[in-house]
Coordinates of C-alpha atoms in Angstrom, one line a residue:
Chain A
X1 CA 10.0 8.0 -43.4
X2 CA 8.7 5.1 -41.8
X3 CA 10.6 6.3 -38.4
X4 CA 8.5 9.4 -38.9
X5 CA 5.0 8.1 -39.2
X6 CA 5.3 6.5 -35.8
X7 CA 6.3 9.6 -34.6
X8 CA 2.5 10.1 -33.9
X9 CA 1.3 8.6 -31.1
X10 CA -2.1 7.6 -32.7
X11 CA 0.6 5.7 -35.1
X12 CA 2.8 4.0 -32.0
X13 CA -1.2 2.8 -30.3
X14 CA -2.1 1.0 -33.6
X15 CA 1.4 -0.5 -34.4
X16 CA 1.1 -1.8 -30.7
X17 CA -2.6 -2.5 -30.3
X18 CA -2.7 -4.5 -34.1
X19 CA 0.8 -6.2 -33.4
X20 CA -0.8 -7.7 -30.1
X21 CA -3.9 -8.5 -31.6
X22 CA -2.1 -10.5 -34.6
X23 CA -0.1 -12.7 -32.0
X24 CA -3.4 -13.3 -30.1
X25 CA -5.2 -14.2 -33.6
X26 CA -2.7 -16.6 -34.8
X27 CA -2.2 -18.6 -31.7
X28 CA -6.3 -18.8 -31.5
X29 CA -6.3 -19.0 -35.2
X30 CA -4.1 -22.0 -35.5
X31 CA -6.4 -24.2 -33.5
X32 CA -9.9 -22.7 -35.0
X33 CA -8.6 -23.5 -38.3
X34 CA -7.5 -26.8 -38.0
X35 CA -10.9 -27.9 -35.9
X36 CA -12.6 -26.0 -38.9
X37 CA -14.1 -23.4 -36.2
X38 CA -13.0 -20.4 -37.8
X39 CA -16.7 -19.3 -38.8
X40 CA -17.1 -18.7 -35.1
X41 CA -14.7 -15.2 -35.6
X42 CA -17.0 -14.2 -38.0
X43 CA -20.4 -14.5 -35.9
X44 CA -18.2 -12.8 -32.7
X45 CA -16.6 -10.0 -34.8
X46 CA -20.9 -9.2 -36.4
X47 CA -22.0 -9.4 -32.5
X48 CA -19.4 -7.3 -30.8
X49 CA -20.6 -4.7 -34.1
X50 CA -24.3 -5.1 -32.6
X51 CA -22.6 -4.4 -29.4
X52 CA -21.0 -1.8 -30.3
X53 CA -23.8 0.0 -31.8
X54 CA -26.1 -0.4 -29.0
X55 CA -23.4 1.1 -26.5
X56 CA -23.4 4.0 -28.7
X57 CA -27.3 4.3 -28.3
X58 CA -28.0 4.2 -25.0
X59 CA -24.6 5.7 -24.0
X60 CA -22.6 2.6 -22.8
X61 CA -19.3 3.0 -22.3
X62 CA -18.2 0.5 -25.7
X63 CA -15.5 -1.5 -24.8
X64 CA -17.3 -2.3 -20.9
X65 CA -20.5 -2.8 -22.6
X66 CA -19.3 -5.1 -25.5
X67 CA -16.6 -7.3 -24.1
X68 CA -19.0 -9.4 -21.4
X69 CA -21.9 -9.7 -24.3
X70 CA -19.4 -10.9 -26.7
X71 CA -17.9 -13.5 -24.2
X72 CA -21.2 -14.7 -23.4
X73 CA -21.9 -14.6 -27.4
X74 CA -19.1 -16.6 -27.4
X75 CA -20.3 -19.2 -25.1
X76 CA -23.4 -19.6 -26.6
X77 CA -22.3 -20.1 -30.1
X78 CA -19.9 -22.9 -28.6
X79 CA -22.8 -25.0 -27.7
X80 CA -24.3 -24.2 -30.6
X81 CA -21.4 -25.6 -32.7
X82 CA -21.3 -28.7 -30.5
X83 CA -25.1 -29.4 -30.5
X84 CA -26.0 -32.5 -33.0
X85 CA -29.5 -31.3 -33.4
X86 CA -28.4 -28.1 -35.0
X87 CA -26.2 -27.7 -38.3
X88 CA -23.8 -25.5 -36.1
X89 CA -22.5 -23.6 -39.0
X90 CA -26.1 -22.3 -40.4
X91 CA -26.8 -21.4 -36.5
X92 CA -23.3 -19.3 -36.7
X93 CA -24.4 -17.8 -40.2
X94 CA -28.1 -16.9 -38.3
X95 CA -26.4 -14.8 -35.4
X96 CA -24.2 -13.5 -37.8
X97 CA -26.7 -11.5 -40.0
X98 CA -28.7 -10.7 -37.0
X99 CA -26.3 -9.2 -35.2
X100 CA -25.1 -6.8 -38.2
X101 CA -29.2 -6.2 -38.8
X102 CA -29.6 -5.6 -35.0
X103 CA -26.5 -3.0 -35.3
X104 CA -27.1 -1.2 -38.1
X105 CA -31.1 -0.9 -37.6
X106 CA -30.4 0.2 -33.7
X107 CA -28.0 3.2 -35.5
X108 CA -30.0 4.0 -38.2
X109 CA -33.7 4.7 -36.3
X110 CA -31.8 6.4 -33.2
X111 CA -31.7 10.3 -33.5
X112 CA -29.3 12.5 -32.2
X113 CA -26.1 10.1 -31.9
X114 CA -23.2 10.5 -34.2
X115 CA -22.1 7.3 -35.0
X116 CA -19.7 6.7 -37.9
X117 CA -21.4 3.3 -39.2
X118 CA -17.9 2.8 -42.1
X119 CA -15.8 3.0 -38.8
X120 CA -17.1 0.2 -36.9
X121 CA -17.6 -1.6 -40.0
X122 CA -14.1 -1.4 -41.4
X123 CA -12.1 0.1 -38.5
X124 CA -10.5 3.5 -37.8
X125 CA -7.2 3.7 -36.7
X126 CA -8.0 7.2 -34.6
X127 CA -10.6 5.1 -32.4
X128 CA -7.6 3.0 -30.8
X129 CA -6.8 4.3 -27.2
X130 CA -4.0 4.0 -24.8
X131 CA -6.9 2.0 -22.8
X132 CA -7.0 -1.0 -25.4
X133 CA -3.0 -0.8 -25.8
X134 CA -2.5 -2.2 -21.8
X135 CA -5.6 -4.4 -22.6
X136 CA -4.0 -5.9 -25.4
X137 CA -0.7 -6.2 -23.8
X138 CA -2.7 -8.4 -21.1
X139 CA -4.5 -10.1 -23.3
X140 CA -1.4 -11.1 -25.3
X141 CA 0.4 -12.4 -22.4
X142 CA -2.1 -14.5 -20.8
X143 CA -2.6 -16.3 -24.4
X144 CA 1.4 -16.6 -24.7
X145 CA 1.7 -17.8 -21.0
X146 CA -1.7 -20.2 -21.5
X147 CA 0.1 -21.2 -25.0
X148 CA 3.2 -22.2 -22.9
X149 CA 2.0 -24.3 -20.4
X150 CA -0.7 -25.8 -22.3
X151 CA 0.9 -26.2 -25.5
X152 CA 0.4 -29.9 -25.4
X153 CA -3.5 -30.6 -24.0
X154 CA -4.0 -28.0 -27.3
X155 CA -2.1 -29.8 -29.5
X156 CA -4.3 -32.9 -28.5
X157 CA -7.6 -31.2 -28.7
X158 CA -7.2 -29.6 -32.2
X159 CA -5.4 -33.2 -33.1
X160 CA -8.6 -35.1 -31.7
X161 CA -10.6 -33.7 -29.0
X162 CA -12.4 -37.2 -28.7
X163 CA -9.1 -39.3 -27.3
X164 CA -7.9 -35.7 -25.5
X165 CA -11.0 -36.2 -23.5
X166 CA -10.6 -39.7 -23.1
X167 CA -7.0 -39.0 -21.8
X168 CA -8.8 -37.0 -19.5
X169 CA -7.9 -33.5 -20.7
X170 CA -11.0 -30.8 -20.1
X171 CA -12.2 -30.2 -23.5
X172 CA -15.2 -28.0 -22.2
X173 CA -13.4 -25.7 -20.3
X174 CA -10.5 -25.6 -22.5
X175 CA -12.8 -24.7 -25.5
X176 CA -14.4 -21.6 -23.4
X177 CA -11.2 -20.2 -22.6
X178 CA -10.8 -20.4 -26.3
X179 CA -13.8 -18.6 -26.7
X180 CA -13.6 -15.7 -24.0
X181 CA -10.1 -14.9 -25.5
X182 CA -11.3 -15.1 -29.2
X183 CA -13.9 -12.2 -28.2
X184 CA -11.3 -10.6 -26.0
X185 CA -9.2 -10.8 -29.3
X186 CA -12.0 -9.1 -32.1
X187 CA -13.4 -6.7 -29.7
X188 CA -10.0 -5.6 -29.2
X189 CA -8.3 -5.5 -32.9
X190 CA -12.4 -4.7 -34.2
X191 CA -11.6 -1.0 -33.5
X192 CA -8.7 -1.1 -35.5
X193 CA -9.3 -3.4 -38.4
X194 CA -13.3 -3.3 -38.4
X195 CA -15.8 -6.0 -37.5
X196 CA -16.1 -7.2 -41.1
X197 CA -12.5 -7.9 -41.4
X198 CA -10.8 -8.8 -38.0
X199 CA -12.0 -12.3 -38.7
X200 CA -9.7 -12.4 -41.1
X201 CA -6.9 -12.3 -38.7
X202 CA -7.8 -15.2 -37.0
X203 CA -7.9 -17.4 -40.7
X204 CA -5.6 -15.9 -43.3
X205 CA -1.8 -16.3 -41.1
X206 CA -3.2 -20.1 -40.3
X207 CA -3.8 -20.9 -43.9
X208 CA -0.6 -19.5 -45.0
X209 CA 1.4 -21.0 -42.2
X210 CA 0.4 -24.7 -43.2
X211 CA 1.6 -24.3 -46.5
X212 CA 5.4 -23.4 -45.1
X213 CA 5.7 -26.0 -42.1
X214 CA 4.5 -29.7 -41.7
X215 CA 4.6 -29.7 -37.6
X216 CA 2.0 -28.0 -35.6
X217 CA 5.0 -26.0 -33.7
X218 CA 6.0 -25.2 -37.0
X219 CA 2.6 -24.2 -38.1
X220 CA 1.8 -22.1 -35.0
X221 CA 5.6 -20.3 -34.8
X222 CA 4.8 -19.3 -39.4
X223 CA 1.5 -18.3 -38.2
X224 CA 2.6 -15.6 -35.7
X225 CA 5.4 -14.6 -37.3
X226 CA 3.6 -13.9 -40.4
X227 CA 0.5 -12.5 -39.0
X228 CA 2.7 -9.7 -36.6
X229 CA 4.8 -9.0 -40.3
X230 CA 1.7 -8.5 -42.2
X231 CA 0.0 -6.4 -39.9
X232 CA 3.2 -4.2 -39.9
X233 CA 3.3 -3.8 -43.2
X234 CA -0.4 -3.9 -44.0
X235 CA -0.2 -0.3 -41.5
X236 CA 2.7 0.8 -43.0
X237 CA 1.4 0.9 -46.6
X238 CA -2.0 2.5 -45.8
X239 CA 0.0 5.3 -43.8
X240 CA 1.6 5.9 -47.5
X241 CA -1.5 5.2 -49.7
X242 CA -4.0 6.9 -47.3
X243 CA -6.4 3.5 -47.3
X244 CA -7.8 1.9 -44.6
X245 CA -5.5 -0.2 -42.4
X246 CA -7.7 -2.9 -41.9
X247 CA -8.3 -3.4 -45.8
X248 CA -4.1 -3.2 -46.2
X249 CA -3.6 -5.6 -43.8
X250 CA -6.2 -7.8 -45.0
X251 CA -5.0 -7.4 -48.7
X252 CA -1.0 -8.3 -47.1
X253 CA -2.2 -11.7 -45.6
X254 CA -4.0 -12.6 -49.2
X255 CA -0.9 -11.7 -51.2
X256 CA 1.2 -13.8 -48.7
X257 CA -1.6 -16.7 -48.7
X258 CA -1.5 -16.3 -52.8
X259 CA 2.1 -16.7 -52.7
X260 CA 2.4 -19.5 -50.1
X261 CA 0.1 -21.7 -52.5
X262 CA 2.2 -20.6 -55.3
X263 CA 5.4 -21.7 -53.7
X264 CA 3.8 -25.0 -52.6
X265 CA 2.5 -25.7 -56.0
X266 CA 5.9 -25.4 -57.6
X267 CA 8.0 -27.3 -54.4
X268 CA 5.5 -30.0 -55.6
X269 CA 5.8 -29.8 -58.8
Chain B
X1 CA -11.3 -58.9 -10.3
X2 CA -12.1 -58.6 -13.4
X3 CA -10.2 -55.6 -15.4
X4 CA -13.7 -54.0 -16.7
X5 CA -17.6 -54.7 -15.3
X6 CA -20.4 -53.4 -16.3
X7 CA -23.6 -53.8 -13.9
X8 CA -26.9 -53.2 -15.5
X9 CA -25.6 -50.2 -17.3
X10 CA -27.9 -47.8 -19.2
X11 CA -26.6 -45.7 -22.1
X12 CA -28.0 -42.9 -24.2
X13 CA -28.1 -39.6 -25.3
X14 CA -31.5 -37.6 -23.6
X15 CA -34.4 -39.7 -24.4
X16 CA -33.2 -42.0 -26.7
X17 CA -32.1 -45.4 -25.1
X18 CA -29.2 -47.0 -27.2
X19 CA -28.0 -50.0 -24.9
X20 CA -30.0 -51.3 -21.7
X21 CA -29.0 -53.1 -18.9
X22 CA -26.0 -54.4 -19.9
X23 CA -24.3 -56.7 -17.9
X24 CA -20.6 -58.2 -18.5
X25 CA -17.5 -58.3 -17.4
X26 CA -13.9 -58.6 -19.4
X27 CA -10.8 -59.9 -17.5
X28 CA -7.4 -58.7 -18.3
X29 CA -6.0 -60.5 -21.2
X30 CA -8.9 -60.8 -23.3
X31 CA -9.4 -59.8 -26.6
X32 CA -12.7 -59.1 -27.2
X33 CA -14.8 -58.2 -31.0
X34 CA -17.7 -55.5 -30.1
X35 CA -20.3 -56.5 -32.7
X36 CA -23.5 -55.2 -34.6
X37 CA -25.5 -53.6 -37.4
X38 CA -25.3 -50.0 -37.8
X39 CA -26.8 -48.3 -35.0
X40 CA -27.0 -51.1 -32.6
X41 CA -24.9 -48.8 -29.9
X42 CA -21.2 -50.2 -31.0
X43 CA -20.0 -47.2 -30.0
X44 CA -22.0 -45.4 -27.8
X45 CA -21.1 -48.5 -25.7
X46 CA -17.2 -47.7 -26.2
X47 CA -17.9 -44.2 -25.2
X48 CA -19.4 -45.5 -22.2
X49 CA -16.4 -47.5 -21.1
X50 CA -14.3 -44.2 -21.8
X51 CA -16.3 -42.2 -20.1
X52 CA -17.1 -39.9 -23.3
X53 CA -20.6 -40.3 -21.9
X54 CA -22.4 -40.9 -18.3
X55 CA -24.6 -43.9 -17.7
X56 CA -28.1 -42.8 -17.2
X57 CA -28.6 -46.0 -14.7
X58 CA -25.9 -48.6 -13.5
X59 CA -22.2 -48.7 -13.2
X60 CA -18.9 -49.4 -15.1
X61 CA -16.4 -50.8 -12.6
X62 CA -12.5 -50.6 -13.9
X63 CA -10.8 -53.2 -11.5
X64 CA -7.5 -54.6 -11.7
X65 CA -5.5 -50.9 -10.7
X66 CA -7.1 -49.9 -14.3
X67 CA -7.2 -45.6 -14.6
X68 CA -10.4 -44.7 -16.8
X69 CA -7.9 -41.8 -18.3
X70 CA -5.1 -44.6 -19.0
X71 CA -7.2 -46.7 -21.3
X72 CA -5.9 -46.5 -24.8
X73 CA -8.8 -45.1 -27.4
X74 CA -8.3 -45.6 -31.3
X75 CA -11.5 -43.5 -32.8
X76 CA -12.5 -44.1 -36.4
X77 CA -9.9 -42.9 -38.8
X78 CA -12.5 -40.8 -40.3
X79 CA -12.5 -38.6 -37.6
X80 CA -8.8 -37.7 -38.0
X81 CA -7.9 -34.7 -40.2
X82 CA -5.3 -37.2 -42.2
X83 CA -3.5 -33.9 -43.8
X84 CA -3.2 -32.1 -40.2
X85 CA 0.5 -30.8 -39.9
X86 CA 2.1 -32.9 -37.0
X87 CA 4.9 -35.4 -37.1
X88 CA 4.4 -38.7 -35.8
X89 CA 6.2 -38.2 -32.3
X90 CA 4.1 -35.0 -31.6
X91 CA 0.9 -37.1 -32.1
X92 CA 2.1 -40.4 -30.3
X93 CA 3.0 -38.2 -26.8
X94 CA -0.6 -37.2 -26.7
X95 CA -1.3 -40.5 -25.3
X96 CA 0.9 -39.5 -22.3
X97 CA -1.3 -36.8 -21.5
X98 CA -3.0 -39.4 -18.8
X99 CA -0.4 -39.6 -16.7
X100 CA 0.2 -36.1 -16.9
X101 CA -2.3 -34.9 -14.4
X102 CA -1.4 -31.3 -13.9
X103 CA 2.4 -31.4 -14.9
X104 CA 3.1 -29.0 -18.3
X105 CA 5.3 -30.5 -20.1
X106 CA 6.8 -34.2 -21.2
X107 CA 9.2 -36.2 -19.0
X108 CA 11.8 -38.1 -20.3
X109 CA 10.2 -41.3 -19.5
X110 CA 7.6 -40.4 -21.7
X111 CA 9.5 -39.9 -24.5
X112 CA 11.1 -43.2 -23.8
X113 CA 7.9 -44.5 -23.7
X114 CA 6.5 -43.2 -26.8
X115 CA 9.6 -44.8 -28.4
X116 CA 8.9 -48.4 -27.2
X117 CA 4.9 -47.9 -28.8
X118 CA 6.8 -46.9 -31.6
X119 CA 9.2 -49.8 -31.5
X120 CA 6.7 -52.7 -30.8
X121 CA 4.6 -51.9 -34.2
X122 CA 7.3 -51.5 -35.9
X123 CA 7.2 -48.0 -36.7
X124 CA 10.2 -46.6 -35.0
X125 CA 11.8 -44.9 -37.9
X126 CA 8.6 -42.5 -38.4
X127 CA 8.9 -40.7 -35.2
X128 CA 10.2 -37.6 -37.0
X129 CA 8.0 -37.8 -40.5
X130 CA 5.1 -35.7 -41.3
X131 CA 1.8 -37.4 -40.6
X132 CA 0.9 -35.9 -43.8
X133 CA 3.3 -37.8 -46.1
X134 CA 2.4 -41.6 -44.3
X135 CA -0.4 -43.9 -45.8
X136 CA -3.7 -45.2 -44.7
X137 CA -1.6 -48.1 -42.7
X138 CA 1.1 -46.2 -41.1
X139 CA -1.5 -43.6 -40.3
X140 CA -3.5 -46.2 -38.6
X141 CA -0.5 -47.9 -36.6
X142 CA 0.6 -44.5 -35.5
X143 CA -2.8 -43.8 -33.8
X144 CA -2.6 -47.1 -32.4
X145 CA 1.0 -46.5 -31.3
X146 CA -0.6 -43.3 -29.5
X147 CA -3.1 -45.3 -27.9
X148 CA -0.5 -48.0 -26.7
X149 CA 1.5 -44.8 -24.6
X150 CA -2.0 -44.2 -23.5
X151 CA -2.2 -47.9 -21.3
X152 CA -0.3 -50.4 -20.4
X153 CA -3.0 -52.6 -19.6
X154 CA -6.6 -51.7 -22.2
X155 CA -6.9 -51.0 -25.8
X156 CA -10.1 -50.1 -26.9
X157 CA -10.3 -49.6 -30.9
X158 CA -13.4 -48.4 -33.0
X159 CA -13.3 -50.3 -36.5
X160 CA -9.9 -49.7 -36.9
X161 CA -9.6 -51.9 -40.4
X162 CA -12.0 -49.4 -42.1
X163 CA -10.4 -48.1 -45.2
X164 CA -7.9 -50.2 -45.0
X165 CA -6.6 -52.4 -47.9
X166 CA -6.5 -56.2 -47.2
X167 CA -2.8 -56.1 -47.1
X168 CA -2.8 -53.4 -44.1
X169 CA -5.6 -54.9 -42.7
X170 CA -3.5 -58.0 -42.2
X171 CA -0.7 -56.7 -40.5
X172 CA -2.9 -54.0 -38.3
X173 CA -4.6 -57.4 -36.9
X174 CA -1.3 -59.2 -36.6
X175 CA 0.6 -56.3 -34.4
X176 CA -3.1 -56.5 -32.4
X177 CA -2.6 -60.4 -32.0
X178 CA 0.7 -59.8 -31.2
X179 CA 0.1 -56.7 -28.1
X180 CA -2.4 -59.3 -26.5
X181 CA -0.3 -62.6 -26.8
X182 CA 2.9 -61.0 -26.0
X183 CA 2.1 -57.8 -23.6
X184 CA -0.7 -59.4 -21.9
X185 CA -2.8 -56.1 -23.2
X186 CA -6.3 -56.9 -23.2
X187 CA -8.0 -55.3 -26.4
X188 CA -11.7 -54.6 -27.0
X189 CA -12.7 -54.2 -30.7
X190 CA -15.3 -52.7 -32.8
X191 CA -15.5 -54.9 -36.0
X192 CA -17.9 -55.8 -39.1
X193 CA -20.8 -58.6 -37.9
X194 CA -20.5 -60.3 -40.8
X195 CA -17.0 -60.9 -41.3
X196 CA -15.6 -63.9 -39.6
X197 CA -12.2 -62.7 -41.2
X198 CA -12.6 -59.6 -38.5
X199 CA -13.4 -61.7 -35.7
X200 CA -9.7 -62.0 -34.4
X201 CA -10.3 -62.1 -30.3
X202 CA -11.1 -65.2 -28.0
X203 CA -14.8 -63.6 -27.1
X204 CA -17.4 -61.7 -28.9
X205 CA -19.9 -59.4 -27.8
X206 CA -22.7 -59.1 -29.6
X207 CA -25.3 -55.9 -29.7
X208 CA -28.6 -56.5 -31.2
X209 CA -31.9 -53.8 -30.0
X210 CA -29.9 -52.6 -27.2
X211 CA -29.0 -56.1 -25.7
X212 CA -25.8 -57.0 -25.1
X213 CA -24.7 -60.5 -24.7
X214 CA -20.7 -62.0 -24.0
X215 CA -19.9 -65.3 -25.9
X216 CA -16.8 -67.6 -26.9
X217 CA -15.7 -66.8 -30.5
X218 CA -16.2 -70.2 -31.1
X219 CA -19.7 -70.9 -29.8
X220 CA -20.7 -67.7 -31.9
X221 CA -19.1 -68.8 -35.3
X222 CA -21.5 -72.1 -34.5
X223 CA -24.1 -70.3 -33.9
X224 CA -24.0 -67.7 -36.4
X225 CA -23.7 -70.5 -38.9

């Protein structure tokens, strides 16, 4: 049965598109998470919505339209985390609503465009073309090939960016190449999964992955590993239960998180 | 030449001056206590030396074949995650990253290296345990050890005996004592003011409304008195 449902190619573009998308969010994840970043997925996934929605409007083509606007979102909420004057989490929350507000008032007053509002909101799996499949298989092998090679000057950042960059290791440029492929990463997967939950791939495999290993390989090897598994069967059971894939999937990585803390709690005693 | 000199250096962040015109030098083998009240530009002056921040006037001069990316940096504890998954020999290489430059990955002499840190604070049979699972002390020697595979000739710490019980405080200060009699490493130390028990080094500088001044330990105990 499961052999069937991927039969249909609409089937084989998500199982490729999400299973891409999941390695990209748990390598990012790994290293939001630990620097307690991972409210910046949230404000990205609300502005590449906004994005979205405007594209739709005035008759962007989406993807073109949204990708540089959330890349230079990105940039901007980067300095906006790192600025002392401003509480850099309340700045994130501010963009956030702003962006959903922008989207959703820019759709609402405009007449004459059929826009499906539940589909950017919380994904459609019909909307994923063969287009974001070679983007995402780009995408995912620059971040594995960046991973590689600068495995260790990321380790050191998310460990202590101060005495990385006083090591000399280029914290700034480092951080926006975390950025541009975090947006590359939710305007990608937002398709599938939805702005409101594709942040949710970036956090949930990271916070179950630090309950099963103690090393930061081990941490980022869990958090892949379970982040690809979930999506798979997150897409897999809302084939057979006819729900939304981005809801399953998000629903997988809570029962994993749920169990991960339950396994903990009794290895601890 | 002396191994660090500052000439009439200005530090700050925007308009707000936090240390003016400084002007000192340290020569290799010192050990020297940076002192102060809170916000008296302890360590906005470190940061200067690291190169964290850009004098807005003068110059820091590092002399004696000194690298400003192979100085080793102890931050506060506090801003460690102290529950961040990573054993001790993953977090200890970092301080290779210096002599990196553009190469990827670790050599073996830098594991060898990160061994001998390891090795001269005692600490050698934690290179594969969780930083999780240490205490406040080990925690603190193995940031120190990462620091010492940072340099092989400056270690600059920033209160490192904070949180610290007066046990661990003890022998964190006697491994210090011990790098700058033995290696010849010259250390520059953020302490407590107050405390003459912190006051470990052979010169003090002292920060008070963004002047600095360079004394003997000794003639500032007198004075202080």
């Amino acid at each position: 049965m499961i052999f069937e449902m991927f039969q249909y190619p609409f089937m084989q573009r998500a199982l490729l598109v999400g299973l891409f998308v999941a390695i990209c969010a748990a390598l990012v994840g790994v290293s939001l998470v630990l620097r307690k970043n991972s409210m910046i997925g949230d404000g990205l996934s609300h502005t590449a919505f906004s994005a979205f929605a405007l594209a739709a409007v005035f008759g962007f083509a989406p993807l073109y339209f949204a990708l540089p606007i959330v890349i230079l979102a990105s940039f901007f909420v980067l300095r906006l985390s790192r600025n002392r004057k401003i509480h850099g989490d309340a700045a994130i929350a501010v963009l956030s609503a702003s962006s959903l507000a922008l989207g959703t008032f820019a759709i609402s007053v405009t007449k004459g465009v059929n826009i499906d509002l539940n589909s950017y909101l919380f994904g459609s799996i019909l909307s994923v073309s063969w287009l974001d499949v070679w983007l995402s298989a780009g995408l995912a092998a620059i971040v594995v090939i960046l991973y590689f090679f600068a495995y260790h000057r990321i380790f050191a950042i998310t460990f202590d960016e101060e005495f990385a960059r006083s090591v000399g290791v280029k914290t700034g440029l480092y951080d926006a190449i975390f950025a541009a492929i975090c947006s590359v990463v939710i305007v990608l997967g937002m398709r599938l999964l939805g702005s409101l939950l594709i942040s949710s791939l970036i956090i949930f495999p990271t916070l179950t992955a630090m309950r099963c290993a103690k090393t930061f390989k081990g941490v980022v090897a869990a958090s892949v590993i379970i982040s690809a598994v979930a999506f798979v069967t997150g897409l897999v059971l809302s084939y057979f239960c006819a729900a939304p894939t981005g809801a399953t999937v998000v629903l997988v990585n809570l029962a994993a998180l749920i169990l991960a803390l339950f396994v903990e709690k009794i290895r601890k005693g | 030449m002396a191994l660090l000199t500052l000439k009439k250096v200005r530090l700050g962040y925007g308009d707000n001056v936090v240390i003016n015109d400084a002007n000192f030098s340290i020569e290799s083998g010192d050990f020297v206590c940076i002192v102060g009240t809170n916000g008296s530009g302890k360590s906005t002056l470190v940061r200067g030396i690291l190169g964290l921040i850009k004098p807005q006037k003068g110059e820091i001069i590092y002399g004696d074949g000194l690298d400003r990316t192979q100085i080793g940096y102890l931050p506060q504890e506090t801003r460690v995650d102290a529950t961040f998954p990573a054993t001790v020999e993953e977090i200890v290489l970092t301080g290779c990253l210096g002599h990196m430059k553009m190469r990827p990955f670790y050599c073996h002499g830098e594991h060898k290296h990160v061994h001998e840190s390891l090795k001269k604070l005692g600490i050698d049979s934690l290179a594969k345990k969780s930083f999780v699972d240490l205490s406040g002390g080990q925690k603190q020697k193995v940031l120190l050890a990462r620091s010492l595979s940072a340099t092989r000739k400056l270690l600059i710490l920033d209160e490192p005996s904070n949180n610290l019980d007066y046990k661990s405080r003890k022998s964190f200060y006697a491994a210090l004592a011990k790098l700058n009699r033995e290696h010849g490493l010259t250390i520059i130390m953020i302490t407590h003011d107050l405390d003459a028990d912190d006051l470990i080094g052979n010169k003090v500088l002292a920060l008070k409304e963004g002047s600095v001044t360079l004394e003997d330990t000794q003639k500032y105990l007198e004075a202080y008195k």
